[in-house]
Coordinates of N, CA and C in Angstrom, one line a residue:
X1 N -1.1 -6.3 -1.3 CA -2.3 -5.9 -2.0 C -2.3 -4.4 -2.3
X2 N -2.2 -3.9 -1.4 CA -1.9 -2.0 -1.4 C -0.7 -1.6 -2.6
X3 N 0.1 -2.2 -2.2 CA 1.2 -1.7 -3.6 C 0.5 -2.3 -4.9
X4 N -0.2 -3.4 -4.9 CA -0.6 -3.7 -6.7 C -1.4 -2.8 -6.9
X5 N -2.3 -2.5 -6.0 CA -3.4 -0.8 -6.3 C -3.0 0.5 -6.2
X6 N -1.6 0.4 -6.1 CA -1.0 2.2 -6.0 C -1.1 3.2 -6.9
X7 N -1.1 2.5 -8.3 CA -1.2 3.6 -9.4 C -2.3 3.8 -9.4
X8 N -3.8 3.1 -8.9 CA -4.8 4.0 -9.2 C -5.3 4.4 -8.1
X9 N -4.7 4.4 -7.1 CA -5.5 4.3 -5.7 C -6.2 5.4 -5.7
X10 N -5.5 6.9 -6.0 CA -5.9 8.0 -5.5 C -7.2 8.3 -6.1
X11 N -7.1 7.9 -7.9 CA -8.0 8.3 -8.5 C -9.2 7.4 -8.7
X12 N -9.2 6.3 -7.8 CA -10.2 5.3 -7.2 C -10.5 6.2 -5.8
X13 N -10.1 6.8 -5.3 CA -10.6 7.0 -3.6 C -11.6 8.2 -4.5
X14 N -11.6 9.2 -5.0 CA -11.7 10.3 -5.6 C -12.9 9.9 -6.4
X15 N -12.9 8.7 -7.6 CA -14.1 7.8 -8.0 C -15.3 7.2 -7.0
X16 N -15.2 6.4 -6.4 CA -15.7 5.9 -5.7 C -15.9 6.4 -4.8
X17 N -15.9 7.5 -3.9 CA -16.5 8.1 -2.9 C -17.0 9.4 -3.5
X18 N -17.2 10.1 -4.5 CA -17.7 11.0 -5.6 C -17.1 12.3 -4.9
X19 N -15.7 12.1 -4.5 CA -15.6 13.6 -4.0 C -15.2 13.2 -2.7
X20 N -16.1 12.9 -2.2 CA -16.0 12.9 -0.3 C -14.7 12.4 0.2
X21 N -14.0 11.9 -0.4 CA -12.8 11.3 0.8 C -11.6 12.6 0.9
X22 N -11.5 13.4 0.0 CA -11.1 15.0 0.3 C -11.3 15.5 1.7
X23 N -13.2 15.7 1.9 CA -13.8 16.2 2.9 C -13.2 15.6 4.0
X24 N -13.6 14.4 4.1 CA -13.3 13.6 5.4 C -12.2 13.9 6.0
X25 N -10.8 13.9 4.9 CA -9.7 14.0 5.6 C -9.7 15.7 6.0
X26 N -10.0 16.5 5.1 CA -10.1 17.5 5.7 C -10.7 18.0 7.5
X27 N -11.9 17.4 7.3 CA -12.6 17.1 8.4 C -11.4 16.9 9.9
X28 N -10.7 15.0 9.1 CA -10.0 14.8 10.5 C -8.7 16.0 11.2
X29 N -8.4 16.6 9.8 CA -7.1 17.1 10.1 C -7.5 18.4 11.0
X30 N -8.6 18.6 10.4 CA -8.6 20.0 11.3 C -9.2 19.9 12.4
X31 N -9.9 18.6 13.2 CA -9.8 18.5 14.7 C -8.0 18.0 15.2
X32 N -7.2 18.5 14.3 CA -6.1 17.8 14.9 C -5.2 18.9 15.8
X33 N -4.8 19.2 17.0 CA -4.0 20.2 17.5 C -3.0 20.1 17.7
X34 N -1.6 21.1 17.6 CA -2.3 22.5 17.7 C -2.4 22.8 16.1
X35 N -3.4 24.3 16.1 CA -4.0 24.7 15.3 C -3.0 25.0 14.1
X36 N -1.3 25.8 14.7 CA -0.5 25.8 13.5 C 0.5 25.4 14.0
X37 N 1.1 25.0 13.6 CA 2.6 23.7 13.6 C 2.6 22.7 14.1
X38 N 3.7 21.9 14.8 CA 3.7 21.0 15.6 C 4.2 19.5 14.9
X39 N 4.3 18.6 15.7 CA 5.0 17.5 14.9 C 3.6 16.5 15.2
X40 N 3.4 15.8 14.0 CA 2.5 14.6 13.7 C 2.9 13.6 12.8
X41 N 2.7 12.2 13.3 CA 2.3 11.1 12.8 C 1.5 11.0 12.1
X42 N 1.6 10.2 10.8 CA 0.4 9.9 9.7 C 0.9 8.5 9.7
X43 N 0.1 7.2 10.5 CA 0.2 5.9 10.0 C -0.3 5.9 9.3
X44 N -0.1 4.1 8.3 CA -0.7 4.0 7.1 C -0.8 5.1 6.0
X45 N 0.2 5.7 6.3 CA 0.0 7.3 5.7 C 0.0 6.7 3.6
X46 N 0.6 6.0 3.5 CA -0.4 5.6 2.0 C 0.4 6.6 1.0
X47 N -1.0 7.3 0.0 CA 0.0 8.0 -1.0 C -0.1 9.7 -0.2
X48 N 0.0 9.6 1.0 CA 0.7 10.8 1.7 C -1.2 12.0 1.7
X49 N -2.1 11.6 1.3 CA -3.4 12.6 1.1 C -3.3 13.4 2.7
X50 N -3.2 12.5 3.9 CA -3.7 13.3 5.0 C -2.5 13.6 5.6
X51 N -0.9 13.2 5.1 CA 0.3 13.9 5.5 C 0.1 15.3 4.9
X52 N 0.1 15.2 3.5 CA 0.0 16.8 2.7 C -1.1 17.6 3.6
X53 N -2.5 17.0 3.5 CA -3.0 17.8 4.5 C -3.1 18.5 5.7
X54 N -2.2 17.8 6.7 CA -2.1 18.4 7.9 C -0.9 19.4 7.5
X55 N 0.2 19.4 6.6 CA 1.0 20.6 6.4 C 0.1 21.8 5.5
X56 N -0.8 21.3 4.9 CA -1.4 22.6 4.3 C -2.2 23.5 5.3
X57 N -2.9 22.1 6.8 CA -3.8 23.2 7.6 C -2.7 24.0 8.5
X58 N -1.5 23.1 8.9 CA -0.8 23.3 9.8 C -0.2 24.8 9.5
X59 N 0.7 24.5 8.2 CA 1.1 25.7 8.0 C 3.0 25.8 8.5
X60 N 3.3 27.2 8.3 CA 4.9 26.6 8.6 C 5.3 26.8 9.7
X61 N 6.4 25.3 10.2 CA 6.8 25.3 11.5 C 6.4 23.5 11.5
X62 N 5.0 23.2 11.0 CA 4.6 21.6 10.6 C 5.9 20.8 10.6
X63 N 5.5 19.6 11.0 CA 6.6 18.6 10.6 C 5.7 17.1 10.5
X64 N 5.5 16.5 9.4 CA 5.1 15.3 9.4 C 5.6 14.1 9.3
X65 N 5.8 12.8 10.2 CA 6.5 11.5 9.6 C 5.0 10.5 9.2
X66 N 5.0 10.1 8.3 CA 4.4 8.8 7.3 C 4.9 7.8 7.5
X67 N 4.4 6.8 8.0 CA 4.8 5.4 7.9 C 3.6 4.5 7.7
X68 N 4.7 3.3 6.6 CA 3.5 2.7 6.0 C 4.4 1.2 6.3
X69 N 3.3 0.3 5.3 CA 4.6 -1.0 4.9 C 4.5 -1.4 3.7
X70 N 4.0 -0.2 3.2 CA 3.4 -0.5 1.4 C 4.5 0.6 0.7
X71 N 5.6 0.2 -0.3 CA 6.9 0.9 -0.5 C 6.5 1.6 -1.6
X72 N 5.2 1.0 -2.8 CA 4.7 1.2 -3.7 C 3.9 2.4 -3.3
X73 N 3.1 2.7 -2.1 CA 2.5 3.1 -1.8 C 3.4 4.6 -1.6
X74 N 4.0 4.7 -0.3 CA 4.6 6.0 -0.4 C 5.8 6.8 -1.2
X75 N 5.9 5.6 -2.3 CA 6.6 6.1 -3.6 C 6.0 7.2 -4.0
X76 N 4.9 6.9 -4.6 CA 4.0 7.6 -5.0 C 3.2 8.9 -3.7
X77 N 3.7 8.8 -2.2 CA 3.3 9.7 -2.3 C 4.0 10.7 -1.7
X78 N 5.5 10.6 -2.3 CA 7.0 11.2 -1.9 C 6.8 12.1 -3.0
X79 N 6.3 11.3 -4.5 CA 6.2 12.1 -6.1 C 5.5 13.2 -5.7
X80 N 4.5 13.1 -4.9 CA 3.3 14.1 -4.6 C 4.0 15.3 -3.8
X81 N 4.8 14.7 -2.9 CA 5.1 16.1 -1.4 C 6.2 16.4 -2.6
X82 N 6.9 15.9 -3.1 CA 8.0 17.5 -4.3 C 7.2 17.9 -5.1
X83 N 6.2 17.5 -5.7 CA 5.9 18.5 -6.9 C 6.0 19.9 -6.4
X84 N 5.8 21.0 -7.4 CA 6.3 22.1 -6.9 C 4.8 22.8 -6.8
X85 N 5.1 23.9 -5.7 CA 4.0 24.5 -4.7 C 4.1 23.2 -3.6
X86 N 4.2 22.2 -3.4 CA 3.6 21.4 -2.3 C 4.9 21.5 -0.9
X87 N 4.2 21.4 -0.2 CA 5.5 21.7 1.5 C 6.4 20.8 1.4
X88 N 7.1 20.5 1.5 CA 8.2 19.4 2.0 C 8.5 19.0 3.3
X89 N 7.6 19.2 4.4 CA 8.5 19.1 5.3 C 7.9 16.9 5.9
X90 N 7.6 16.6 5.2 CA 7.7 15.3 5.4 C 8.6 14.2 5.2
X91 N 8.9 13.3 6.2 CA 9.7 12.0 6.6 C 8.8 10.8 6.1
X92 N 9.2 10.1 5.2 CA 8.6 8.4 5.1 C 9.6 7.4 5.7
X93 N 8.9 6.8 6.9 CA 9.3 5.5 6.7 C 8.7 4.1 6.8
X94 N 9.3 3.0 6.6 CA 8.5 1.6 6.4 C 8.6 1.3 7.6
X95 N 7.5 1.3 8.1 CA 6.7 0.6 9.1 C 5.5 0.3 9.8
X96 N 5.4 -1.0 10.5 CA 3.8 -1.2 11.3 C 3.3 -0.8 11.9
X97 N 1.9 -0.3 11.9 CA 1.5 0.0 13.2 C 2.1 -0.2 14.5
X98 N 1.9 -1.8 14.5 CA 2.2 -2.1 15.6 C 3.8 -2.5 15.9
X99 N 4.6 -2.0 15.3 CA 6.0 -1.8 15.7 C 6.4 0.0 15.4
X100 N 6.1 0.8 15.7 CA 6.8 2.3 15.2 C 8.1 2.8 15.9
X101 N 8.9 2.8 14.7 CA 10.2 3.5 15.4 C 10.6 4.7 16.1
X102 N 9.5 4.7 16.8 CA 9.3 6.8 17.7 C 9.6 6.1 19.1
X103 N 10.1 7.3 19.4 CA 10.5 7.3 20.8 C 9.3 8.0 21.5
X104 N 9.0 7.4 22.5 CA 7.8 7.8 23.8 C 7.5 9.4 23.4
X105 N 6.3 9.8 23.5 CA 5.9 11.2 23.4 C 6.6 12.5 22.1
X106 N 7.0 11.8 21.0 CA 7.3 12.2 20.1 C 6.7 13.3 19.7
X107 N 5.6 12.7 19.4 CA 4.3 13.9 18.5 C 3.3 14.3 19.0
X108 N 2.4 15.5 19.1 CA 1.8 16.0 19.2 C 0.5 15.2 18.9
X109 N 0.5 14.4 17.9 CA -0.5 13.8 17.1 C -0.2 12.5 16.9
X110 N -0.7 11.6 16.3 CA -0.8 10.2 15.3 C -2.1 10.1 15.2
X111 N -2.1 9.9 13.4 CA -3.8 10.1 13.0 C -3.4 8.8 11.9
X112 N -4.3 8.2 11.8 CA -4.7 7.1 10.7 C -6.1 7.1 10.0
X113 N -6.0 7.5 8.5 CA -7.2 7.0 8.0 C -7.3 5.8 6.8
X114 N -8.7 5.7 6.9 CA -8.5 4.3 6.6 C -7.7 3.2 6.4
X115 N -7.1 3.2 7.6 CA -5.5 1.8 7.7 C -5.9 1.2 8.9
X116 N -6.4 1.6 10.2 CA -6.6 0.7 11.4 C -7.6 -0.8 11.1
X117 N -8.4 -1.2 9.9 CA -8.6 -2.2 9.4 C -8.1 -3.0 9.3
X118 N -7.2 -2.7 8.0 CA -5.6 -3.2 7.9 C -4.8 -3.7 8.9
X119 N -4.8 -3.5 10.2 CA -3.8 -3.8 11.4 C -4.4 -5.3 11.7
X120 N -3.8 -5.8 11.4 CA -3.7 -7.0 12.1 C -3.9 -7.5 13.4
X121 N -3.2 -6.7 14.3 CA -3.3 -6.7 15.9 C -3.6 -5.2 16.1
X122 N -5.2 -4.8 16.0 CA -5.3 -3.1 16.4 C -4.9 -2.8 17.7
X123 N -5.3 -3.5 18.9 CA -5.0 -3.3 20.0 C -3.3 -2.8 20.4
X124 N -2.7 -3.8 19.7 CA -1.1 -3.2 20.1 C -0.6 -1.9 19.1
X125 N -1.4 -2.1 17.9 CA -1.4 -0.6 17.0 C -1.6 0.4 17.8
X126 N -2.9 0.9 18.4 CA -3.3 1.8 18.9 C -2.5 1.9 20.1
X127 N -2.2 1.0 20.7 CA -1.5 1.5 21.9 C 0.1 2.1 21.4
X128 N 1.0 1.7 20.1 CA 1.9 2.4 19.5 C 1.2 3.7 19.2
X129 N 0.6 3.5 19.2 CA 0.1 5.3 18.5 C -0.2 6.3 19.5
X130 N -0.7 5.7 21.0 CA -0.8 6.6 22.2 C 0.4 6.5 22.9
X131 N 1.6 5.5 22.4 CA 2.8 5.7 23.1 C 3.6 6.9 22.8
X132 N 3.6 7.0 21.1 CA 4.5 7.7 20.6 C 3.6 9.0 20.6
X133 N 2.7 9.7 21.4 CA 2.0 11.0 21.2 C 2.4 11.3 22.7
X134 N 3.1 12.8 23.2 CA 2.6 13.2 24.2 C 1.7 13.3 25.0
X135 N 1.5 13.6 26.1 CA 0.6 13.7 27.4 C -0.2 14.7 26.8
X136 N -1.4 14.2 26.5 CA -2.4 15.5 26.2 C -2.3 15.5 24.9
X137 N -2.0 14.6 24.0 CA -1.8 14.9 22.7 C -3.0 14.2 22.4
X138 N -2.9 13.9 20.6 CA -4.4 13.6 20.2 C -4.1 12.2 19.5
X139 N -5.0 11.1 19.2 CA -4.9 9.9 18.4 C -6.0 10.3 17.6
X140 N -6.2 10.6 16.2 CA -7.0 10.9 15.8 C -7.0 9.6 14.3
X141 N -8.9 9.1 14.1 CA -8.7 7.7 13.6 C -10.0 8.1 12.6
X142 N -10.1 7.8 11.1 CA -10.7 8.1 10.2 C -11.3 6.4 9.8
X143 N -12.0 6.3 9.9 CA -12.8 4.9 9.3 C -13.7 4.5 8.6
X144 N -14.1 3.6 7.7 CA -15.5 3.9 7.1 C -16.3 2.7 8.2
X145 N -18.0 2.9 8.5 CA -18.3 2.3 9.2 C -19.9 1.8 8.6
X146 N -20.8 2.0 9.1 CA -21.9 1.0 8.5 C -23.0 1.8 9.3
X147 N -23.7 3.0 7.7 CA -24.9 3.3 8.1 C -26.3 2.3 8.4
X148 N -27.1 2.6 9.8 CA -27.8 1.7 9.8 C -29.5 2.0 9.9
X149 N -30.4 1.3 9.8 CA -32.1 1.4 10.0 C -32.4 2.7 9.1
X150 N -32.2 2.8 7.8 CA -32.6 3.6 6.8 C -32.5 3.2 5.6
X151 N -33.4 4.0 4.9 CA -33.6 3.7 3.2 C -31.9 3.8 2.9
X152 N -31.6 5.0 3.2 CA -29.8 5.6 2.8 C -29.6 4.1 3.1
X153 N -29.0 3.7 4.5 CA -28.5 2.6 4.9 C -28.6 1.2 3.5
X154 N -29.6 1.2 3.3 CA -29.8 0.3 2.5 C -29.6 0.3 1.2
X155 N -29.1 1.4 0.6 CA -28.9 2.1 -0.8 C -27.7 1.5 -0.4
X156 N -27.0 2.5 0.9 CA -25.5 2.5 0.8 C -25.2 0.9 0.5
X157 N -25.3 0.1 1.6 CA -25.1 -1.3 1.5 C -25.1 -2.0 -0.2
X158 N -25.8 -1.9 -0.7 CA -26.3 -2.1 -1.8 C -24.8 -2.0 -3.3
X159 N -24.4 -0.4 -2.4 CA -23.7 0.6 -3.8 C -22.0 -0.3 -3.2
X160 N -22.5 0.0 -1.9 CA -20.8 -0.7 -1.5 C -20.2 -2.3 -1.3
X161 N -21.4 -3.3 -1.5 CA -21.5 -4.3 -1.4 C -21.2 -4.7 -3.2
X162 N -22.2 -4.4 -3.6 CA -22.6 -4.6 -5.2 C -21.6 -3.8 -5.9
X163 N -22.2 -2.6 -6.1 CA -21.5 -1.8 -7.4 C -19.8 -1.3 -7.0
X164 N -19.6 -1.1 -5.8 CA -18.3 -0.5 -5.7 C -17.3 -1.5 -6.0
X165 N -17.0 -2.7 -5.6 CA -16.2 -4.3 -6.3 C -16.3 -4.0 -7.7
X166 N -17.3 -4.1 -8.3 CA -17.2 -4.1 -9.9 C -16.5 -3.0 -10.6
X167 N -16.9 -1.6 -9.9 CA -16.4 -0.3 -10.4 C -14.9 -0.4 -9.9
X168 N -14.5 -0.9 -8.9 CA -13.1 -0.9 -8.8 C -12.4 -1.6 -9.8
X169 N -12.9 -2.7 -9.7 CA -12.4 -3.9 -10.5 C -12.2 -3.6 -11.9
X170 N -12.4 -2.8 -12.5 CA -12.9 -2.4 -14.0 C -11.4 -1.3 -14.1
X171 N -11.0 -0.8 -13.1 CA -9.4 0.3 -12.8 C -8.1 -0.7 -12.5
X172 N -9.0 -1.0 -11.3 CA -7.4 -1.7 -10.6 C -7.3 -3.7 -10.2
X173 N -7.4 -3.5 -8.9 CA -7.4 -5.1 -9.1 C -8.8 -5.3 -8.2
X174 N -9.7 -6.2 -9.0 CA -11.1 -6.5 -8.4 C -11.5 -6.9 -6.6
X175 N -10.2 -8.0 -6.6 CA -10.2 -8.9 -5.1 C -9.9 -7.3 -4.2
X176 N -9.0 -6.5 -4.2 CA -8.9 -5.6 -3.5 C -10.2 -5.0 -2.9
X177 N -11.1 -4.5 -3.9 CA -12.0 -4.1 -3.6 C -13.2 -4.3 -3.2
X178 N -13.5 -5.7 -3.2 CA -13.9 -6.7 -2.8 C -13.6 -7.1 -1.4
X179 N -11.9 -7.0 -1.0 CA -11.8 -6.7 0.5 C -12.7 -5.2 1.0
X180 N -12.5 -4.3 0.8 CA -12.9 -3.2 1.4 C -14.2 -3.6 2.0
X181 N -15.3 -3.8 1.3 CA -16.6 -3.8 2.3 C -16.8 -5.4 2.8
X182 N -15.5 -6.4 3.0 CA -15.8 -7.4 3.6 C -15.1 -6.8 5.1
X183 N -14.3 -6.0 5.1 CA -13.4 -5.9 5.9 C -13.9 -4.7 7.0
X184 N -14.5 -3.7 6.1 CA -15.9 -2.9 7.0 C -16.9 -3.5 7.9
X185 N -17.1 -4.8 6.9 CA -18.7 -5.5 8.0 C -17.7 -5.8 9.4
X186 N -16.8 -6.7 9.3 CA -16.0 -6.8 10.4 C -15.7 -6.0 11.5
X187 N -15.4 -4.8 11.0 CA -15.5 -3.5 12.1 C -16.0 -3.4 13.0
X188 N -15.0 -3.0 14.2 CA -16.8 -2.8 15.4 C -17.0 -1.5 15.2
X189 N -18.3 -1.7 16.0 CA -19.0 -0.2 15.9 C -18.5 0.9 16.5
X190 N -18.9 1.8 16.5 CA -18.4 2.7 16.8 C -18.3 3.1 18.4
X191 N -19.0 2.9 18.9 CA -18.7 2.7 20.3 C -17.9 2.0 21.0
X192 N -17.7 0.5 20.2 CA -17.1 -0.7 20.2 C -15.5 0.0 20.0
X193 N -15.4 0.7 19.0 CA -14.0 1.2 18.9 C -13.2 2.1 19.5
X194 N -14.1 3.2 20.0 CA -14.0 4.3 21.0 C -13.8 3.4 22.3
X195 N -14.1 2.5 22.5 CA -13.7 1.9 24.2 C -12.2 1.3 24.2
X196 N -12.1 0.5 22.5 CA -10.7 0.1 22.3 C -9.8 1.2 22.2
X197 N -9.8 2.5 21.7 CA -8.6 3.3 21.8 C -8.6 3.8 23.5
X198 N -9.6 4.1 24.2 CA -9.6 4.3 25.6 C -8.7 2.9 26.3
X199 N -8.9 1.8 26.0 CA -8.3 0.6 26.2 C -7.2 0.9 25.7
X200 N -6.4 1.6 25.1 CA -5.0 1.7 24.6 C -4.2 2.9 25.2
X201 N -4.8 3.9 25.5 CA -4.2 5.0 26.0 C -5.2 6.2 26.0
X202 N -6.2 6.1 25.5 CA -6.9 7.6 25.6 C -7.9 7.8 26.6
X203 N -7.4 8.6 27.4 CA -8.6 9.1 28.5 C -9.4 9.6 28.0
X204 N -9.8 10.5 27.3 CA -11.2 11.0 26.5 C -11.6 10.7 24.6
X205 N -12.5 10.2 24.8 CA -12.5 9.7 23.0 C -14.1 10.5 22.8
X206 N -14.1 10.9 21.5 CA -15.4 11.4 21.1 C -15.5 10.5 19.7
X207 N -16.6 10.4 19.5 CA -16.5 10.2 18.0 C -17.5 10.7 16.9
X208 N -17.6 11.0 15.6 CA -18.0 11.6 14.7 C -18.8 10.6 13.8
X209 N -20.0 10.5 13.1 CA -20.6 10.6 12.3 C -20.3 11.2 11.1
X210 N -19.6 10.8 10.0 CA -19.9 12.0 8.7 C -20.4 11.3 7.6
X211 N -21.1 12.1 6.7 CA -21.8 12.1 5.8 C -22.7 10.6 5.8
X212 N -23.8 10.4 7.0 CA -24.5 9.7 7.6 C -24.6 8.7 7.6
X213 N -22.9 8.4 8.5 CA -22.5 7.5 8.9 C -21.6 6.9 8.5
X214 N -21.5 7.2 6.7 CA -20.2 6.4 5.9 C -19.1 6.2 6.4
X215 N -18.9 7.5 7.6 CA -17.4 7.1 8.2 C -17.6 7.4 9.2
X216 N -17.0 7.6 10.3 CA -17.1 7.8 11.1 C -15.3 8.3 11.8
X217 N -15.5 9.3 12.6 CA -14.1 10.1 12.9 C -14.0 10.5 14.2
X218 N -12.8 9.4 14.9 CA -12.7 9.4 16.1 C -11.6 10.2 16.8
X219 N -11.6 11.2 17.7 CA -10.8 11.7 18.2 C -10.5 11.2 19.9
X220 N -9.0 11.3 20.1 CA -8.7 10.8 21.4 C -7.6 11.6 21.7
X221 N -7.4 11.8 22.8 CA -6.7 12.5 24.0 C -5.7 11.6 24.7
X222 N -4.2 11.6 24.4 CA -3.2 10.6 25.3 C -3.8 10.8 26.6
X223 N -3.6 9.7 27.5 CA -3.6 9.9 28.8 C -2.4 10.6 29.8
X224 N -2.7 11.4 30.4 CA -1.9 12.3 31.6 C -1.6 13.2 31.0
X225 N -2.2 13.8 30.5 CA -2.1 15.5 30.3 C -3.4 16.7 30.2
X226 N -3.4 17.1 30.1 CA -4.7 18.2 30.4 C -4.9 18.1 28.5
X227 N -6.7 18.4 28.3 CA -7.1 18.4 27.0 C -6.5 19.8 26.6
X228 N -5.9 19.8 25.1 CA -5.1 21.0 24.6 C -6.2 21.6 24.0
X229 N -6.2 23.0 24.1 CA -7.4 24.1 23.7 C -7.5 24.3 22.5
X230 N -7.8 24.8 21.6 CA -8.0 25.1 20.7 C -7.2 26.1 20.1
X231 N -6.2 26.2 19.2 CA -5.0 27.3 19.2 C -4.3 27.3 19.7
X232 N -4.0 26.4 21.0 CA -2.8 26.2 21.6 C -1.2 25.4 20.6

């Protein structure tokens, strides 16, 4: 499904969230530590938006690996890390969540946005993702979630239920989009999710609210290492 929507994906995410899915990732990358360099994971990493990002916040010395299972997908976002000005210091390869070919405490990091949906078996995902991060490192998870008991709430539902299927459908392929907000109601909550990556490996999880509620941005801490400071 992801590779038949690769050519418009980006310029659907950019449509359809009016801007906002820029922010968000921004948002995740920069709870991500440490503050300049370091080696991170981007599952589901896609057409590469939150790989490039963490080398733009990161800065040099960065090292990103991408793994997806959509070939169409990081074709297009290999095109993206050469254009010229953009960093290179990114690795793609094909793979699942829940199989990643990293060795124990690899990275610093593993962050996923919007792909933990997509996992089939999250449970053994997320626990690949706190295997292959160091002691004290971070799992950091971008999601869209379900604003609730408000007029907004009810707009939203409405725009993402109703109009967003049609407006996709009109670019790329309709059924796709039409998954997205069947596959959101599904979601647990946010609480509900924060217990499952603690169930996988993270001794401390916080989680975020953004732009009220649309998504929601969970940060987690591997287990057995002291929380990393801020500019460390």
């Amino acid at each position: 499904m992801f590779s038949a929507i690769a050519p418009r994906y980006d310029f659907l995410n950019r449509l359809l969230s009016l801007g906002r899915d820029r922010t968000w990732r921004r948002e995740a990358v920069s709870r991500i530590l440490p503050a300049r360099g370091g080696r991170h994971l981007d599952v589901a990493t896609g057409t590469a938006d939150v790989a490039l990002e963490i080398l733009r916040q990161k800065g040099d010395g960065a090292y990103v690996a991408g793994s997806d299972i959509s070939l169409e997908m990081m074709r297009i976002g290999r095109e993206k890390a050469s254009r010229p000005g953009k960093p290179g210091r990114i690795a793609f390869v094909r793979a699942p969540c829940e199989s990643l070919p990293f060795r124990d405490g690899a990275f610093d990091s593993a962050s996923i946005a919007f792909g933990i949906r997509n996992v089939g078996d999250r449970e053994r995902g997320l626990g690949e993702m706190c295997r292959v991060v160091r002691h004290g490192g971070q799992v950091v998870v971008l999601e869209f979630s379900k604003p609730e008991g408000t007029a907004f709430g009810a707009l939203y539902r409405f725009y993402f239920t109703k109009v967003l299927p049609r407006v996709g459908g009109l670019f790329s392929k309709r059924s796709a989009y039409a998954y997205l907000p069947e596959s959101v109601q599904s979601f647990p909550a946010p609480p509900a999710f924060a217990e499952m990556m603690r169930a996988a490996g993270c001794e401390i999880v916080e989680h975020y609210p953004l732009t009220f509620g649309i998504v929601t941005l969970y940060v987690g801490v591997r287990m057995g290492g002291d929380t990393p400071q801020p500019g460390t």
